[in-house]
Short mmCIF file of C-alpha atoms and ligand atoms in Angstrom, two decimals:
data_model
loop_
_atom_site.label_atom_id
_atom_site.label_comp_id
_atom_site.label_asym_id
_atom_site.label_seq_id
_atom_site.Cartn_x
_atom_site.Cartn_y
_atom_site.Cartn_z
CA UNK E 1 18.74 37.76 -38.63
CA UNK E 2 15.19 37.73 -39.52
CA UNK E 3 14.08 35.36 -36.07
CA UNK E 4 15.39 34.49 -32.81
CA UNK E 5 13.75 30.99 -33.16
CA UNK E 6 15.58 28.60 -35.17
CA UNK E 7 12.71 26.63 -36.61
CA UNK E 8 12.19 30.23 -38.61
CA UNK E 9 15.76 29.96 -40.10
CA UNK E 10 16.86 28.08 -43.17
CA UNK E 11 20.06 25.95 -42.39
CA UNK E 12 22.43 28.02 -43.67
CA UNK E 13 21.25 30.91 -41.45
CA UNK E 14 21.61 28.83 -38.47
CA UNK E 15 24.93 27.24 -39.30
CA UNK E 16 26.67 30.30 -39.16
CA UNK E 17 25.14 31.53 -36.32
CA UNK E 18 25.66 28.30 -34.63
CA UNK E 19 29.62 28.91 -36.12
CA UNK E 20 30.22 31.79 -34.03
CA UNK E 21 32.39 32.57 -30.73
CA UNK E 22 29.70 32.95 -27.96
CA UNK E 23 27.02 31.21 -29.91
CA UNK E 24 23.78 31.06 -27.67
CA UNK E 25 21.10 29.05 -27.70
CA UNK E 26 18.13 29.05 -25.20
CA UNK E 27 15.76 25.83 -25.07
CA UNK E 28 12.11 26.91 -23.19
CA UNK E 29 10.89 24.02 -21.42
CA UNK E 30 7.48 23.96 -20.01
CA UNK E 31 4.57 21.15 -19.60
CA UNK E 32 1.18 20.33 -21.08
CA UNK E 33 -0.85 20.75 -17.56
CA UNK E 34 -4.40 21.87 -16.52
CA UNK E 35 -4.28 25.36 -15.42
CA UNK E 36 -7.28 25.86 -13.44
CA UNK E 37 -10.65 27.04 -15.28
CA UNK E 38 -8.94 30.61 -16.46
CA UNK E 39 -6.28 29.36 -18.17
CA UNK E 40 -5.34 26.98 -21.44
CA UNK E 41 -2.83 23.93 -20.98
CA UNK E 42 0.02 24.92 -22.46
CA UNK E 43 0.96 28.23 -20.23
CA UNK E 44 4.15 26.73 -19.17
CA UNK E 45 5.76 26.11 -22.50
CA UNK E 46 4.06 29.45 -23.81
CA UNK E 47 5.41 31.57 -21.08
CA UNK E 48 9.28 30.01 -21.30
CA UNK E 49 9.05 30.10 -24.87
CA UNK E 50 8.23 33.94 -24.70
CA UNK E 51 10.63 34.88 -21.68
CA UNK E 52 13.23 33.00 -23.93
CA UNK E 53 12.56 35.00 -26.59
CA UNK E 54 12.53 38.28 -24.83
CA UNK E 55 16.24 37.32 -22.94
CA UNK E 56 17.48 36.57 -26.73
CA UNK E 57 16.60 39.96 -28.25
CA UNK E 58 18.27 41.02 -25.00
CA UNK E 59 21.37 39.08 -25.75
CA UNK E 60 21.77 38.21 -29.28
CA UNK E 61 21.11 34.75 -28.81
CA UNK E 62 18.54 32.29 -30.36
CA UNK E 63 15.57 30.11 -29.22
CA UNK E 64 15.12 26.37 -29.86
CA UNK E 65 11.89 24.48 -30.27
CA UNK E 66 10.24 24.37 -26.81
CA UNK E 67 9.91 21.12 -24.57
CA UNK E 68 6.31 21.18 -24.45
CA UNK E 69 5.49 18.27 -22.02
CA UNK E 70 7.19 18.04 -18.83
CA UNK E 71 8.12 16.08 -15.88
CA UNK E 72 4.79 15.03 -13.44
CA UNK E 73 2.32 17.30 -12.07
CA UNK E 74 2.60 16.82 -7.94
CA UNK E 75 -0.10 18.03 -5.96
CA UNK E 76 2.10 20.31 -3.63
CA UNK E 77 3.49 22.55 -7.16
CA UNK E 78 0.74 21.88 -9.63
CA UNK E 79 -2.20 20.29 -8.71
CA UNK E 80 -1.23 16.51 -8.85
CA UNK E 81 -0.98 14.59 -12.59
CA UNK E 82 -3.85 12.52 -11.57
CA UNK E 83 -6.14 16.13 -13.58
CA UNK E 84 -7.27 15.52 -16.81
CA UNK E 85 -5.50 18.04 -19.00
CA UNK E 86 -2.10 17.05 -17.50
CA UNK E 87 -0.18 15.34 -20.12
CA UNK E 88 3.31 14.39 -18.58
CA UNK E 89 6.68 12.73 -19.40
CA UNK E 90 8.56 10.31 -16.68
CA UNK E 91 11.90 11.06 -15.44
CA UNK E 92 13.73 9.02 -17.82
CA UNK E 93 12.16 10.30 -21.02
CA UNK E 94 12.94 14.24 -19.64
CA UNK E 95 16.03 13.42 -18.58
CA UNK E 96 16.78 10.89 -22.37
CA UNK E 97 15.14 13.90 -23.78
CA UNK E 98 17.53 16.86 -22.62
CA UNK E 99 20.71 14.96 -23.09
CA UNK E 100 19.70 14.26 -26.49
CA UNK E 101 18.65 17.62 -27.33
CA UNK E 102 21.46 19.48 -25.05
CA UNK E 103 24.38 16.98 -26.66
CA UNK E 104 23.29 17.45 -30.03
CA UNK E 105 22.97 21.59 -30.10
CA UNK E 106 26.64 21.15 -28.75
CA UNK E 107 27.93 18.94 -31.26
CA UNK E 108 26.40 21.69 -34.21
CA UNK E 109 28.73 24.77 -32.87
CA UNK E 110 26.85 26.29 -29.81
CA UNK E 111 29.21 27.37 -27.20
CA UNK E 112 26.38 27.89 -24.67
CA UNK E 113 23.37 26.41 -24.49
CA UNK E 114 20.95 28.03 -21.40
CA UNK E 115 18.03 25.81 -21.02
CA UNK E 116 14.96 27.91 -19.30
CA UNK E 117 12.78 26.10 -17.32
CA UNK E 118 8.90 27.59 -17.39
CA UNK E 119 7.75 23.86 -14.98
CA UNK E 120 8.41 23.55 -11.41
CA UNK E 121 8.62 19.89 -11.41
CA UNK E 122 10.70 19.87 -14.10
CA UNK E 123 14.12 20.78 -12.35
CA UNK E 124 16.11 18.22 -11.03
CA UNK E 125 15.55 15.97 -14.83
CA UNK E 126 16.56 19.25 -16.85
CA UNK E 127 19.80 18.97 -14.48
CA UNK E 128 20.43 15.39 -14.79
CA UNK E 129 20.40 15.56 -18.32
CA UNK E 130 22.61 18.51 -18.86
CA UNK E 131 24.67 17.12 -16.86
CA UNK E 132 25.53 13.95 -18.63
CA UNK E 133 25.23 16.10 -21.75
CA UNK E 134 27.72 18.48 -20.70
CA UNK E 135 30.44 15.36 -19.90
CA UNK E 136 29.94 13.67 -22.79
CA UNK E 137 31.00 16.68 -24.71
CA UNK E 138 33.91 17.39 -22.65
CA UNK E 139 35.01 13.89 -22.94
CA UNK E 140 34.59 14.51 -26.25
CA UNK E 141 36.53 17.32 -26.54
CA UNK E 142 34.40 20.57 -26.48
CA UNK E 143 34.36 23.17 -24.46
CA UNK E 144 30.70 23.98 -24.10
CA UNK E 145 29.24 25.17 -21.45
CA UNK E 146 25.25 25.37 -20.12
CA UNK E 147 23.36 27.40 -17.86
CA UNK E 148 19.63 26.01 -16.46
CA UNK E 149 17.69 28.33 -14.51
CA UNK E 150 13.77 28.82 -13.56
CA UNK E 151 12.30 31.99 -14.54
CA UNK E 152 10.79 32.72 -11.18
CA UNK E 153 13.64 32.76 -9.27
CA UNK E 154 14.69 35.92 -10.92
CA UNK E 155 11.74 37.83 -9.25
CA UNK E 156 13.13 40.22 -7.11
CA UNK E 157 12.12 41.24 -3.60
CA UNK E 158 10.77 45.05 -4.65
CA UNK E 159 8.77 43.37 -7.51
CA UNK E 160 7.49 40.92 -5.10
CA UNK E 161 6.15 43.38 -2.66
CA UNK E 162 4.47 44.91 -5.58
CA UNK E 163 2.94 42.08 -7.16
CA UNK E 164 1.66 40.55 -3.96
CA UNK E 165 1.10 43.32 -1.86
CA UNK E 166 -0.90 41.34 1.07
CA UNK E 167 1.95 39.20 0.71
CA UNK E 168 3.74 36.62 -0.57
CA UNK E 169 3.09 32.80 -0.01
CA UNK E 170 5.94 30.76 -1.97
CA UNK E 171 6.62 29.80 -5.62
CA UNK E 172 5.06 26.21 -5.60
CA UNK E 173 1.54 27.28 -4.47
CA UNK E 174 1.80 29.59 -7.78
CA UNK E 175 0.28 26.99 -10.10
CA UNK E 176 -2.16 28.87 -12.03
CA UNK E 177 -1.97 31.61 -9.41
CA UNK E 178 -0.88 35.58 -9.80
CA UNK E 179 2.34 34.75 -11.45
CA UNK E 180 1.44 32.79 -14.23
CA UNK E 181 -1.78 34.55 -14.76
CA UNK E 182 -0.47 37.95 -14.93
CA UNK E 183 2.28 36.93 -17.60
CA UNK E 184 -0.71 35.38 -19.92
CA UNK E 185 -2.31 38.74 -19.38
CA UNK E 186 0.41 40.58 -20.84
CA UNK E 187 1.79 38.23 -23.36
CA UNK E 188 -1.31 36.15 -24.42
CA UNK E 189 -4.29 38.09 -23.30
CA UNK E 190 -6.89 36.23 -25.84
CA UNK E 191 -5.97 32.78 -23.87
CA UNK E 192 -7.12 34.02 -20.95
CA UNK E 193 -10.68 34.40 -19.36
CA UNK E 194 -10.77 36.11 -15.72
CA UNK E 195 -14.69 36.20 -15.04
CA UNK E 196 -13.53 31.87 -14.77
CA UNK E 197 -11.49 33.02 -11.79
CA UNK E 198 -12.10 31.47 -8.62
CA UNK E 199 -11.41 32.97 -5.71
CA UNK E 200 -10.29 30.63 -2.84
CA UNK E 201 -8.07 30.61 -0.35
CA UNK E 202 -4.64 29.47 -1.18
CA UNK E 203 -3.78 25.45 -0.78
CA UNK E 204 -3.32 23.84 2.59
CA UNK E 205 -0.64 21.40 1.91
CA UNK E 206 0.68 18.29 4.06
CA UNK E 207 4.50 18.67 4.40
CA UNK E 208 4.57 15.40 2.20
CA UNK E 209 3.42 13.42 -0.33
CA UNK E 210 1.15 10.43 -0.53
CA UNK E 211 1.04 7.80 -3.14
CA UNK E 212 -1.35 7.49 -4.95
CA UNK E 213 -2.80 10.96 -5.02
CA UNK E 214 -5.58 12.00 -3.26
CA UNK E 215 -7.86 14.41 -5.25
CA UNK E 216 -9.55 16.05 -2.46
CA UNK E 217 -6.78 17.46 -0.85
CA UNK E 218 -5.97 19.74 -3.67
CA UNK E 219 -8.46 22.87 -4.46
CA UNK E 220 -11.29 21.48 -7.16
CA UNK E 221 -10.29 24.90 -9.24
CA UNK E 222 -6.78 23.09 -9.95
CA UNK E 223 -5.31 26.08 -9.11
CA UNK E 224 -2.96 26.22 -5.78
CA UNK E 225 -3.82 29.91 -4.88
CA UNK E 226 -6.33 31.97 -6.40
CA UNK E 227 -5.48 34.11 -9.54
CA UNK E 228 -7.71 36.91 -8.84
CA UNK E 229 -4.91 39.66 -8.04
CA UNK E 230 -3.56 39.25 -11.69
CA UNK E 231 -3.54 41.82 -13.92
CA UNK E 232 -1.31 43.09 -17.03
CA UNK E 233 0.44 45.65 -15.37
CA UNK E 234 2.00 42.84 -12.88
CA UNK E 235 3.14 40.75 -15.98
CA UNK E 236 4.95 43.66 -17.21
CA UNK E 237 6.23 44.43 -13.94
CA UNK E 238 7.33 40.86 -13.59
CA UNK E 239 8.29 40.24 -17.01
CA UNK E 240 10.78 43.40 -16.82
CA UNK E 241 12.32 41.92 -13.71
CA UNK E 242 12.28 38.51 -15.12
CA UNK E 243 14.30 39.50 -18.35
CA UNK E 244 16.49 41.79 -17.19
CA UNK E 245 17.88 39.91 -14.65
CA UNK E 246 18.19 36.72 -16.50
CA UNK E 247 19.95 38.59 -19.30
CA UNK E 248 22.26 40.35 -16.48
CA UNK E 249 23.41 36.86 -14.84
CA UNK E 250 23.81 35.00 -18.51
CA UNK E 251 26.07 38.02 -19.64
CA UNK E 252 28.23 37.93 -16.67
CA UNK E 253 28.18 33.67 -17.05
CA UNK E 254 28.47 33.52 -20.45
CA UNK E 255 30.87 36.70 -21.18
CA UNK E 256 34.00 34.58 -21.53
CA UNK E 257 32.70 30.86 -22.21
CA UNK E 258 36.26 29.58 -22.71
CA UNK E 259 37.84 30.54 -19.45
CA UNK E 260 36.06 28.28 -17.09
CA UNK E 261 36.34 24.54 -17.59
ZN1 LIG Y 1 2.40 26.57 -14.81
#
């Protein structure tokens, strides 16, 4: 196989990939969404797209065409969708969206389909629509199965304590923050621009949300916490941690994909 993505491989290719027992297909899903000064817009889909690929050389599999926009910037996970730069889908087109897409992999062969999420607010629409995906095809008569998952949760405590050594302040602050910023520096290092850094303390956020959305109460950078702890060698520390434990979980999931119903 010459490429893990599929929009590299002529149709024939693909069919008999798709044709095989344990067929698997990822499908990156990120967001078009300001990431502070530092950063360009599309750092979610490019960072899903590249962990996907990565977890597919790790497991044989193949990589769909990324979902590059994604569900609503909120102020408490990514800086509010109110920013200019933020380019988002509603819940009924993600969730319309992933059905479609999920269904129709499916129907051509693939046994698993693992759909990687690289958005925090994407989550609970990737779920709805795999969901109805994944009963429509049973109805139907397959025996698919799907995995989603969110890259970051397969950060580890040890790599944690090294990539935030004054410590570590939660997952949705991360917009634009350490995280993000030290994957770009490994994996797209021209994108990114760290003299634009600004260093400020990390967000001070209410314990809800207020409609509509109130600009000021989010940092002017756009970013949640500051990026100024990133470097390359924490991307590659993450990135290793990311991988291999996404590739460890999906082989232990996706080992026998007939057995579980
Ligand atoms: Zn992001």
């Amino acid at each position: 196989m010459t490429s893990v993505f599929i929009d590299e491989l002529d149709a024939s290719t693909y069919a008999a990939y798709a044709a095989r027992p344990g067929s698997t297909l990822i499908i990156p899903t990120g967001a078009t969404e300001q990431h502070g000064p530092h950063m360009p817009l599309g750092v979610d889909a490019m960072l899903s797209k590249d962990i996907a690929a990565a977890v597919a050389q790790k497991l044989g599999a193949l990589v769909a065409p990324g979902f590059s926009y994604g569900y609503k910037s909120q102020p408490r996970s990514g800086g509010g969708n109110h920013r200019t730069g933020t380019t988002s889908l509603g819940a009924t087109a993600l969730m319309a969206l992933t059905e479609d897409v999920v269904s129709s992999f499916m129907t051509q062969g693939f046994e698993n389909i693992v759909v990687l999420n690289g958005h925090f607010e994407n989550y609970q629409f990737l779920y709805e629509g795999i969901d109805n995906a994944t009963a429509k095809m049973r109805s139907a008569g397959s025996r698919a199965r799907a995995v989603l998952l969110s890259y970051w949760d397969f950060v580890d405590d040890d790599t944690l304590a090294r990539v935030f050594p004054e410590g570590f302040l939660g997952w949705d602050i991360e917009h634009g923050g350490v995280l993000e910023t030290s994957l770009m520096l490994l994996l797209r290092p021209h994108l990114v621009d760290m003299s634009r850094v600004e260093n400020h303390p990390p967000a001070t956020l209410t314990a809800y949300d207020i409609f509509p959305e109130d600009p000021a109460r989010t940092p002017d950078s756009g970013c949640l916490s500051s990026a100024t702890g990133a470097t390359a060698d924490r991307g590659q520390l993450l990135l290793d941690a990311i991988t291999g434990s996404i590739a460890h979980a999906l082989r232990g999931e996706l080992a026998e994909p007939s057995v579980l119903t």
